[in-house]
Coordinates of C-alpha atoms and ligand atoms in Angstrom, one line a residue:
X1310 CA 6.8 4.8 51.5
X1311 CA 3.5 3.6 53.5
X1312 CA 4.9 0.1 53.9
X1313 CA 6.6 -0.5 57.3
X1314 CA 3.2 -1.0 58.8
X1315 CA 4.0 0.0 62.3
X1316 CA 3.5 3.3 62.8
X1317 CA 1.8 3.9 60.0
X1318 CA -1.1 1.4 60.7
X1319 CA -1.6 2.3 64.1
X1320 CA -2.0 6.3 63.3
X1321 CA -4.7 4.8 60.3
X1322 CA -6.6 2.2 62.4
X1323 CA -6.4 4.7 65.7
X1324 CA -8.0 7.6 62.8
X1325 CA -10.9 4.8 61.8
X1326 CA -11.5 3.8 65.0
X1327 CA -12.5 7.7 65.6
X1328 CA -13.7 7.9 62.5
X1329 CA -16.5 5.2 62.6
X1330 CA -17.1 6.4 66.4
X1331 CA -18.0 9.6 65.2
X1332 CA -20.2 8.1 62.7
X1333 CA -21.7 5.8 64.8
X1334 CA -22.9 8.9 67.1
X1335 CA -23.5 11.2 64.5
X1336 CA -25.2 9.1 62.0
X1337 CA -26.9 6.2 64.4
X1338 CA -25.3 3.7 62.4
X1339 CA -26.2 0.3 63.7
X1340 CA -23.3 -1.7 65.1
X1341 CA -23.6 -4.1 61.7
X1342 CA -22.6 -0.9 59.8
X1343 CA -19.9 0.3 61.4
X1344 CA -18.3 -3.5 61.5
X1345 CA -19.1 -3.6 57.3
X1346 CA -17.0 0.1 57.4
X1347 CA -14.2 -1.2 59.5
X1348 CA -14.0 -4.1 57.2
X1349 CA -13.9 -2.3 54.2
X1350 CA -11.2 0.2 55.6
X1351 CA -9.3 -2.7 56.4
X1352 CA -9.7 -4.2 53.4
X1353 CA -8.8 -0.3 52.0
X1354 CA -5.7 -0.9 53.8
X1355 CA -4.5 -4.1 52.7
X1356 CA -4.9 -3.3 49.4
X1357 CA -2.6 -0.3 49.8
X1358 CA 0.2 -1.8 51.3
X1359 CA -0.2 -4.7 48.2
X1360 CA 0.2 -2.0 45.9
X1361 CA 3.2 -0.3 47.6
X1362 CA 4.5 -3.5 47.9
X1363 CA 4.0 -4.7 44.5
X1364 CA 5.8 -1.1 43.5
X1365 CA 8.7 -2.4 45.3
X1366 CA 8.4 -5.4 43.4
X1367 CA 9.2 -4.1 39.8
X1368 CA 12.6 -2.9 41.1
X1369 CA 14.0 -6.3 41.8
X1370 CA 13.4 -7.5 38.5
X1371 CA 16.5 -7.9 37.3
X1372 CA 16.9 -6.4 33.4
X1373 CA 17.0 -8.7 30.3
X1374 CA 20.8 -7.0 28.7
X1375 CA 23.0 -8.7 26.4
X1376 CA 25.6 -8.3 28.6
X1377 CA 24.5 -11.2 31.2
X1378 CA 26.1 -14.7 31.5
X1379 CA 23.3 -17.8 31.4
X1380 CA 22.8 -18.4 35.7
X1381 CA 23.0 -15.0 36.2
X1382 CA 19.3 -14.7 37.1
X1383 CA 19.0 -17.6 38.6
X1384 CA 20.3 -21.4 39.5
X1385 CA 17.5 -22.4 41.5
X1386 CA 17.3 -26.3 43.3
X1387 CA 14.1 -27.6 44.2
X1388 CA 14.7 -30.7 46.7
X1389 CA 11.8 -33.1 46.0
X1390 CA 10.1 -35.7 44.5
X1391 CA 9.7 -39.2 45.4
X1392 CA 7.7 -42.3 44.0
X1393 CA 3.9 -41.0 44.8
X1394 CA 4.9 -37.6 43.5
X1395 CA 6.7 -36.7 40.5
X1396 CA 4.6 -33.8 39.7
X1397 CA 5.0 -31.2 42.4
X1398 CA 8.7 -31.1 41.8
X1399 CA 8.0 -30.5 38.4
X1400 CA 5.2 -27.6 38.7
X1401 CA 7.9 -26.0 41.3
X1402 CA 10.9 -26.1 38.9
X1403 CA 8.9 -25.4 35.8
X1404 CA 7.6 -22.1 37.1
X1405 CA 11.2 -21.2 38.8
X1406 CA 12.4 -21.2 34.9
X1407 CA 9.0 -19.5 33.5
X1408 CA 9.3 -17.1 36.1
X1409 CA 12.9 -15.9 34.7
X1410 CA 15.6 -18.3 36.5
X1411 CA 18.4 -19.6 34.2
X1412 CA 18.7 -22.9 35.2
X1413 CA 16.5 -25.1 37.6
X1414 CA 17.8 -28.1 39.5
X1415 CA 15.3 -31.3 41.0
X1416 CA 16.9 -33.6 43.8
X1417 CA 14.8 -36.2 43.8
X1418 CA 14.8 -40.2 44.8
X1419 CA 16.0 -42.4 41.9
X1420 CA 13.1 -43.6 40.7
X1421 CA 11.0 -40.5 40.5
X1422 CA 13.9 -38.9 38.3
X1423 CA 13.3 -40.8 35.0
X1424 CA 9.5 -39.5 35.2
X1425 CA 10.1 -35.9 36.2
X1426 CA 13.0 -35.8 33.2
X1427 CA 10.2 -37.0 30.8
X1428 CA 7.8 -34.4 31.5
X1429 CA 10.3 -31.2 30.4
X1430 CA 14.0 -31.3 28.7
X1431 CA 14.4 -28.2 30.4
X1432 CA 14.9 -29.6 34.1
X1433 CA 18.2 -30.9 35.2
X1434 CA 17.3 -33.7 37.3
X1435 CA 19.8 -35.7 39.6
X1436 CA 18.3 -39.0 41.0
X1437 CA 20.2 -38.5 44.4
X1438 CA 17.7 -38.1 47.5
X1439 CA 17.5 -41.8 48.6
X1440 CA 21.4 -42.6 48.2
X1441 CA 23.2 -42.5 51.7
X1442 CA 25.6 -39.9 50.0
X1443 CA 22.2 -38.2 49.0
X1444 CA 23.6 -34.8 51.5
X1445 CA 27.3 -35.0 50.0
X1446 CA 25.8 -34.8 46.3
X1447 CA 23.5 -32.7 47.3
X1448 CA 25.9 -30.3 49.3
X1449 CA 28.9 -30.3 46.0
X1450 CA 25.9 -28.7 44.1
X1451 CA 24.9 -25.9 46.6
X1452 CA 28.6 -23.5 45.7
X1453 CA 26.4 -23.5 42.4
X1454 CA 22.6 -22.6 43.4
X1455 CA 21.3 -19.7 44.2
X1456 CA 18.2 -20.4 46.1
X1457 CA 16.7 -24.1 47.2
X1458 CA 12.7 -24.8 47.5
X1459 CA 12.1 -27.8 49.5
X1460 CA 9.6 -30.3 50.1
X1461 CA 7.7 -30.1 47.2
X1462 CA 6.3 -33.5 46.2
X1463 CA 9.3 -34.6 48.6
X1464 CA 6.9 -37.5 50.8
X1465 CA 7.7 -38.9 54.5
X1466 CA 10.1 -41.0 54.2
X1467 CA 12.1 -41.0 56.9
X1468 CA 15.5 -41.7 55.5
X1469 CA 14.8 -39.1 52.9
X1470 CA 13.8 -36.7 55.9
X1471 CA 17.0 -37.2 57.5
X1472 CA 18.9 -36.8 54.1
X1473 CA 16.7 -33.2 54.0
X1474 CA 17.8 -32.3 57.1
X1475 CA 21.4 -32.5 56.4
X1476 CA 21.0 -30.2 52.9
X1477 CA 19.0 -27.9 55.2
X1478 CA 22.4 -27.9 57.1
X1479 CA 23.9 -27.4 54.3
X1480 CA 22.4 -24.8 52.7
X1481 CA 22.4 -22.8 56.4
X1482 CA 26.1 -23.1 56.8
X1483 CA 26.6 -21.6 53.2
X1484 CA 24.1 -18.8 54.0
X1485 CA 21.6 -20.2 51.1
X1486 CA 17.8 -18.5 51.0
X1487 CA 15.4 -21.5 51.7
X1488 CA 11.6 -22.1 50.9
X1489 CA 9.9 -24.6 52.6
X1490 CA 7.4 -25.9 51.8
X1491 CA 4.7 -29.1 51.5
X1492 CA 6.2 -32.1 53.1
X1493 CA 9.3 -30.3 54.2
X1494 CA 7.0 -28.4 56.5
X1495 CA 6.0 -31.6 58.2
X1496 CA 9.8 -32.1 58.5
X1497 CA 10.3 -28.4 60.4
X1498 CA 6.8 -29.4 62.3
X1499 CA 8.8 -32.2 64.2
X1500 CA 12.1 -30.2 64.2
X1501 CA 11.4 -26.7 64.4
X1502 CA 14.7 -25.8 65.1
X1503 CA 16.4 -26.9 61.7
X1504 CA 15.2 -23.5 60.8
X1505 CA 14.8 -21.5 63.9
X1506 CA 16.1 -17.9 63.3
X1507 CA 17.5 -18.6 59.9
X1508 CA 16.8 -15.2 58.2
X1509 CA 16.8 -16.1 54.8
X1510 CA 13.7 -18.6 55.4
X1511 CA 10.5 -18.7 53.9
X1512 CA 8.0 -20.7 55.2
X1513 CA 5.0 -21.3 52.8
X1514 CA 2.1 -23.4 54.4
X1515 CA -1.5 -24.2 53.3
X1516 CA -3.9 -24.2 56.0
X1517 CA -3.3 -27.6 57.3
X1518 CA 0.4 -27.4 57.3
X1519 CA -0.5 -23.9 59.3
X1520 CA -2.5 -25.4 62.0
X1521 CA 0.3 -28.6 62.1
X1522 CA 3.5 -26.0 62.5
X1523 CA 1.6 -23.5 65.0
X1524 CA 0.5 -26.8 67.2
X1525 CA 4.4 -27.7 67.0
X1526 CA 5.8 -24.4 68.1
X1527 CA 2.8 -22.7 70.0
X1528 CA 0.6 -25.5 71.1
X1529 CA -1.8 -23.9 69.4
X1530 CA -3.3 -24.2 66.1
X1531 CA -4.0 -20.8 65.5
X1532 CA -7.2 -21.1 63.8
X1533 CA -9.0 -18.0 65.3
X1534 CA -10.4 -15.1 63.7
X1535 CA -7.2 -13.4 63.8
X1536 CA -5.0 -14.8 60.8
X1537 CA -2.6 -11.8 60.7
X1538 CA -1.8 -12.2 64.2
X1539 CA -1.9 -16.4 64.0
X1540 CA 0.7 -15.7 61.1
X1541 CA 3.2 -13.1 63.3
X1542 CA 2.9 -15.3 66.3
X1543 CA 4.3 -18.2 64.7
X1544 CA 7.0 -16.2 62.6
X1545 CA 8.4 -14.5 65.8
X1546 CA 8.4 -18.2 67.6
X1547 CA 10.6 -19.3 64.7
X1548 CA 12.8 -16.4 65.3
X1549 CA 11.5 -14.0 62.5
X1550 CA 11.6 -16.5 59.3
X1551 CA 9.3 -15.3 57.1
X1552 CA 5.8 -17.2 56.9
X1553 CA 3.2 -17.3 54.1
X1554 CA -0.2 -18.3 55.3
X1555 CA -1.8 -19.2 52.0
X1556 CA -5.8 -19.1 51.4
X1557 CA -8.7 -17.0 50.3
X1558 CA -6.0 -13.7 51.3
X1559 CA -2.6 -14.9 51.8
X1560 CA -1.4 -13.4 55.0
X1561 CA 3.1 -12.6 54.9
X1562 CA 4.8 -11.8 57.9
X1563 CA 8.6 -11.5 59.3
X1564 CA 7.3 -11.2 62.7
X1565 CA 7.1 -7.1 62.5
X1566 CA 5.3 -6.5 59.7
X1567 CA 1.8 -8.3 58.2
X1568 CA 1.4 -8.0 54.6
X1569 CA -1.7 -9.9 53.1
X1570 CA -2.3 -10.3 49.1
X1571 CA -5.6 -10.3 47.5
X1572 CA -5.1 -9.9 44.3
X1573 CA -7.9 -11.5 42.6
X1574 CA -7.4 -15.4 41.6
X1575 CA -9.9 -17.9 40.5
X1576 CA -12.3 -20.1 42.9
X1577 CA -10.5 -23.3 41.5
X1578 CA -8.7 -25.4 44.3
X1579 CA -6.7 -28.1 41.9
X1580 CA -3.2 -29.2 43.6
X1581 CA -0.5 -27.9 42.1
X1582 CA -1.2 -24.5 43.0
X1583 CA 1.1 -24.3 46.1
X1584 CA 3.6 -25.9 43.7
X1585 CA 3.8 -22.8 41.6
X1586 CA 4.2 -20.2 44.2
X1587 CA 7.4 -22.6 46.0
X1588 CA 9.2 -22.7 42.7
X1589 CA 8.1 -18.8 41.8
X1590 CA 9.0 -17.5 45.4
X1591 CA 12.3 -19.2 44.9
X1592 CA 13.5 -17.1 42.0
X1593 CA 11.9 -13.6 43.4
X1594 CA 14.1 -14.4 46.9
X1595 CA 17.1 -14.3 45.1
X1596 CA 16.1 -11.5 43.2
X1597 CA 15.3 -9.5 46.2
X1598 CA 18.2 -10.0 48.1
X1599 CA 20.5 -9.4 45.6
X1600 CA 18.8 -6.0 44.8
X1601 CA 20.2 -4.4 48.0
X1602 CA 17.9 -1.9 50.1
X1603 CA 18.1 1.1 47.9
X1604 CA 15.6 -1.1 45.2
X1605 CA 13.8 -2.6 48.2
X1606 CA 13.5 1.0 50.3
X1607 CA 14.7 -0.6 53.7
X1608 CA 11.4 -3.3 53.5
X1609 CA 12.4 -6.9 54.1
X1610 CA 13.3 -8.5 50.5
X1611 CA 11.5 -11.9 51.9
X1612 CA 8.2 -9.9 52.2
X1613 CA 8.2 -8.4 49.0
X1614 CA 9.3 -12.1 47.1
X1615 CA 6.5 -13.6 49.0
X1616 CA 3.9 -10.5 48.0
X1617 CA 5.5 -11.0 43.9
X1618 CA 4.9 -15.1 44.1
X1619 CA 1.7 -14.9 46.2
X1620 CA 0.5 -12.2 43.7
X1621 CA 1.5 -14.1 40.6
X1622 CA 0.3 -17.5 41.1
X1623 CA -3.4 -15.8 42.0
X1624 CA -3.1 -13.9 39.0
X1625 CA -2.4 -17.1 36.8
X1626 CA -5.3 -18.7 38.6
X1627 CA -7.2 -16.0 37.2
X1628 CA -6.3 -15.6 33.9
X1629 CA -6.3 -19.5 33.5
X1630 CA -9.6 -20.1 34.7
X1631 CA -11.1 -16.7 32.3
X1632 CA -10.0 -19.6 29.7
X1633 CA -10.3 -22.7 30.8
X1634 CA -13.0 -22.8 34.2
X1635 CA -13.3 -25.6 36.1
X1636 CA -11.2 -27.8 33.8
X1637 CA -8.4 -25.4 35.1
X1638 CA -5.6 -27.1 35.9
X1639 CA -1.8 -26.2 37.3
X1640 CA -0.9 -26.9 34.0
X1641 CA -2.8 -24.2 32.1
X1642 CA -1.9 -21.7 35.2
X1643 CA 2.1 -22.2 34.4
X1644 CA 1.0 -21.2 31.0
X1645 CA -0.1 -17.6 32.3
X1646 CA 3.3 -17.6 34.0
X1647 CA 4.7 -14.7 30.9
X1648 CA 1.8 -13.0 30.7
X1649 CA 0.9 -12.5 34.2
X1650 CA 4.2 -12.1 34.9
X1651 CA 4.2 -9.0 32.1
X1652 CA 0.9 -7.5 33.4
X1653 CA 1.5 -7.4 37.1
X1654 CA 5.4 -6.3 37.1
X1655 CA 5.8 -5.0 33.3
X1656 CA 3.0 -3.3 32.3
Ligands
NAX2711 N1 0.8 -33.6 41.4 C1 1.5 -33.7 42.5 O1 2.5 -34.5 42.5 C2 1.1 -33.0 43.7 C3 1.7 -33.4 44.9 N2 1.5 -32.7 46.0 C4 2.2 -33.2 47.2 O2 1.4 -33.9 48.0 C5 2.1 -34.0 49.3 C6 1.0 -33.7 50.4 O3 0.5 -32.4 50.3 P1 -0.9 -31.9 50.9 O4 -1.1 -30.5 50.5 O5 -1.9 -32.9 50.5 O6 -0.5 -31.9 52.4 P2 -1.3 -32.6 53.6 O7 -1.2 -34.1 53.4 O8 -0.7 -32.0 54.8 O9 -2.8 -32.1 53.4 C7 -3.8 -32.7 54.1 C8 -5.1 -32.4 53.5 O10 -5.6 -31.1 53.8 C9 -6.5 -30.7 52.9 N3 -6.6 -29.3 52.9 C10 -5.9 -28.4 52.2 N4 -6.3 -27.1 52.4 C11 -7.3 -27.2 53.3 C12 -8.1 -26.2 53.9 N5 -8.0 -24.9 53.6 N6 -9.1 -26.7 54.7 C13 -9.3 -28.0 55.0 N7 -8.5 -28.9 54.4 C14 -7.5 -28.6 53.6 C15 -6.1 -31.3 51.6 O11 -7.2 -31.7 50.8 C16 -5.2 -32.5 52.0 O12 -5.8 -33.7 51.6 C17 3.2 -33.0 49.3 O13 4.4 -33.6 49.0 C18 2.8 -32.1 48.1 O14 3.9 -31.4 47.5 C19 0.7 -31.5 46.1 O15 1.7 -30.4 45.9 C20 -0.3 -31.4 45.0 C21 0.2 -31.8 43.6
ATP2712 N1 -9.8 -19.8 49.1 C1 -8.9 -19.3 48.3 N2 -9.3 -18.3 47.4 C2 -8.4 -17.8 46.6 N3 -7.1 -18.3 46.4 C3 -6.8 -19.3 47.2 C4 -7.6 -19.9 48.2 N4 -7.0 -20.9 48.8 C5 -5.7 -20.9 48.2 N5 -5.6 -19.9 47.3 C6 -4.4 -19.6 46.5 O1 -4.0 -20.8 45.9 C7 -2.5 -20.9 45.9 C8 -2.1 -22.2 46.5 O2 -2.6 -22.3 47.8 P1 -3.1 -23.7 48.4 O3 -3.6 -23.4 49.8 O4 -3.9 -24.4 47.4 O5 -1.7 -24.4 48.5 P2 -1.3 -25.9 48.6 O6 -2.4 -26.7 49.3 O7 0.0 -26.0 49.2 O8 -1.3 -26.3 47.1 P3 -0.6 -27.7 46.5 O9 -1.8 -28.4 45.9 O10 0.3 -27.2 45.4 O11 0.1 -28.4 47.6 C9 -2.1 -19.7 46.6 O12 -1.6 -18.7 45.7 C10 -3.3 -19.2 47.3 O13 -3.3 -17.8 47.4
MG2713 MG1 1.3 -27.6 49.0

C-alpha cells in the first residue's frame, strides 16, 4: 500500500525534485514552470494517497445482513445545542443516522431540546446540558454510545463548558472515540489538555478555530504557506490526536502522516457544512476502529474516518449544488448523504 507517507513521499518528492532539476537544465524551463510542475506533482500525489485511502475506506463499511441487532452500526451522541443554536446539533445527528448509524443521541440545554425534537422524529433528544447533574446523565448514557461528537451548536456558556468538560472526562475514562468540534474547540483552545494524547480524538477545526487552537498550544497561529506542516505541528503538540484542517483541501494528520482530500465539492460556503462532516466522521470512527488492522492495512483508522467524512460532505456539496446552486443549503446536501455515500464507497 502507498499510504504510510513516510518513506514513500520522501523517495517521490527526492525523484521530482531531480526530476524537474533535470528539466530545468535540459529544457531551460523558467523558474515559473518548474514551480507549476512541482505543484501539479504534488497535487499528483495527494490525489493518490486520497484514492488509496478512500480504497481503505470501503473495507470498514460494515455489511447490511439480516443477521445484525438495531445499534449494531452505530449509537452515536452528539453533545450540543443551546438556545442560539438548535440547528447544528441537528445537521450533526441527522447525517450520523443518514450516514448508516442506528441510533443517534443530542445532549443539549433544556430549552433547545423541544426545537431540535421538532425538526426530526428520528433524534433521541435529552434536555440535560444545563442541569448541574448534566455530567451524571450524561455519563449513565456513555456504557451505551459508541462514539460522541461534541460542540456542535454547543455555545459558550460557561457552566455548560464545565458540564462538557466533565463528559469529556467521561468519555476518556471509558476509552470513548471523540470528535471535537465548533464551540467545543474553543473549550480545548483554553484547556488543551482535556484532550492532550487522547488517541481516539479527532479534532475538526475551520480556519478560525485552526488559527485560535495553534495560538493556544504553539503560540502561533500557523497561518503560513505550509498547511500540511501547520496541521502536524499542532497534532504532535496535542500528543498525536488527529486534526482535520478543513478548507479549499482539507489537510488530516496524526502527527506522522499528512493526508489532504480534494475531492471536488461546490464553491458554496452556507453553515452547516462543518455540521455534516462532525456527525458523519462520528459514525466512520467507530466503523474504523472496530474493523481491526487487517481492513485498515496497519494505517491509522482516525485518518481514513476523517478522509471518508471529509470526502463525503465535499461530495454532497457537489452534487447538491449541480441541483440546487447558490440556494444550496445544508439541508439539500444531507439529502445527497445516500447517494454520495453509494457513489464514493459503493459504486
Ligand atoms: N444552524 C446552526 O445552528 C449553525 C450553528 N453553528 C454554530 O455556530 C457556533 C459558532 O461557529 P462558527 O463557525 O461561527 O465559529 P467562530 O465563531 O469561531 O467563527 C468565527 C467566524 O469566522 C468566520 N470564518 C469561517 N471560516 C473562515 C475563513 N476560512 N476565513 C475567514 N473567516 C472565516 C465565520 O464567518 C465566523 O463568523 C458553533 O456552535 C457552531 O456549531 C454553525 O455550525 C453553523 C450552523
Ligand atoms: N474553500 C473551500 N473550498 C471547498 N470546500 C471547502 C472550502 N472551505 C470549506 N470547505 C468544505 O466545507 C466543509 C465544511 O468546512 P467549513 O470550513 O465550512 O466548516 P465550518 O466553518 O466548521 O462549518 P459550519 O458552518 O458547519 O460550522 C468541509 O467539508 C470543507 O472541506
Ligand atoms: Mg463549524
Amino acid at each position: 500500500m502507498a499510504l504510510p507517507a513516510g518513506a514513500g513521499a520522501l523517495l517521490a518528492g527526492a525523484a521530482a525534485v531531480a526530476l524537474l532539476s533535470a528539466a530545468l537544465v535540459l529544457y531551460e524551463l523558467s523558474p515559473d514552470a518548474v514551480l507549476q510542475r512541482a505543484f501539479s506533482l504534488h497535487k499528483a500525489h495527494s490525489i493518490k494517497d486520497m484514492e488509496n485511502a478512500l480504497q481503505l475506506v470501503r473495507n470498514i463499511i460494515p455489511p447490511l445482513t439480516s443477521q445484525k441487532h438495531k445499534g449494531q452500526d452505530g449509537r452515536i451522541g452528539v453533545v450540543g445545542g443551546c438556545q442560539e443554536y438548535t440547528g447544528a446539533p441537528y445537521f450533526a445527528a441527522i447525517s450520523a443516522l443518514k450516514v448508516g448509524a442506528d441510533l443517534s443521541h443530542v445532549f443539549c440545554t433544556r430549552e433547545a431540546a423541544p426545537v431540535i425534537k421538532s425538526y426530526s422524529p428520528e433524534l433521541i433528544v435529552h434536555p440535560v446540558l444545563d442541569s448541574p447533574s448534566a455530567v451524571h446523565d450524561v455519563e449513565e448514557w456513555l456504557p451505551r454510545l459508541h462514539a460522541l461528537v461534541v460542540g456542535p451548536g454547543l455555545g459558550r456558556n460557561d457552566a455548560l463548558l464545565e458540564n462538557v468538560k466533565g463528559i469529556l472526562e467521561a468519555s476518556k475514562a471509558r476509552d470513548i472515540p471523540v470528535v471535537i468540534d465548533a464551540d467545543g474547540l474553543w473549550l480545548i483552545a483554553r484547556h488543551p489538555a482535556l484532550i492532550q494524547g487522547y488517541r481516539k480524538a479527532v479534532l475538526t477545526p475551520n480556519h478560525v478555530e485552526f488559527g485560535r487552537l495553534s495560538e493556544a498550544v504553539l503560540r502561533d497561529p500557523g497561518n503560513g504557506s505550509d498547511r500540511r506542516e501547520a496541521v502536524r505541528r499542532l497534532s504532535r503538540a496535542l500528543g498525536n490526536v488527529t486534526v482535520v484542517q478543513k478548507g479549499e483541501r482539507d489537510v488530516i494528520s496524526d502527527g506522522e502522516q499528512v493526508l489532504e482530500c480534494v475531492q471536488e465539492g461546490s464553491g458554496r460556503r452556507c453553515g452547516g457544512q462543518g455540521d455534516l462532516l462532525s456527525g458523519a466522521l462520528g459514525v466512520l470512527v467507530h466503523w474504523a476502529l472496530r474493523a481491526g488492522p487487517e481492513k485498515t492495512n496497519g494505517c491509522s483508522p482516525l485518518l481514513l474516518a476523517a478522509m471518508g467524512a471529509c470526502s463525503l460532505t465535499r461530495q454532497c456539496s457537489r452534487q447538491a449544488f449541480q441541483k440546487h446552486g447558490r440556494s444550496t443549503t445544508t439541508t439539500d446536501m444531507i439529502a445527497e448523504v445516500g447517494p454520495a455515500f453509494r457513489s464514493l464507497f459503493e459504486a
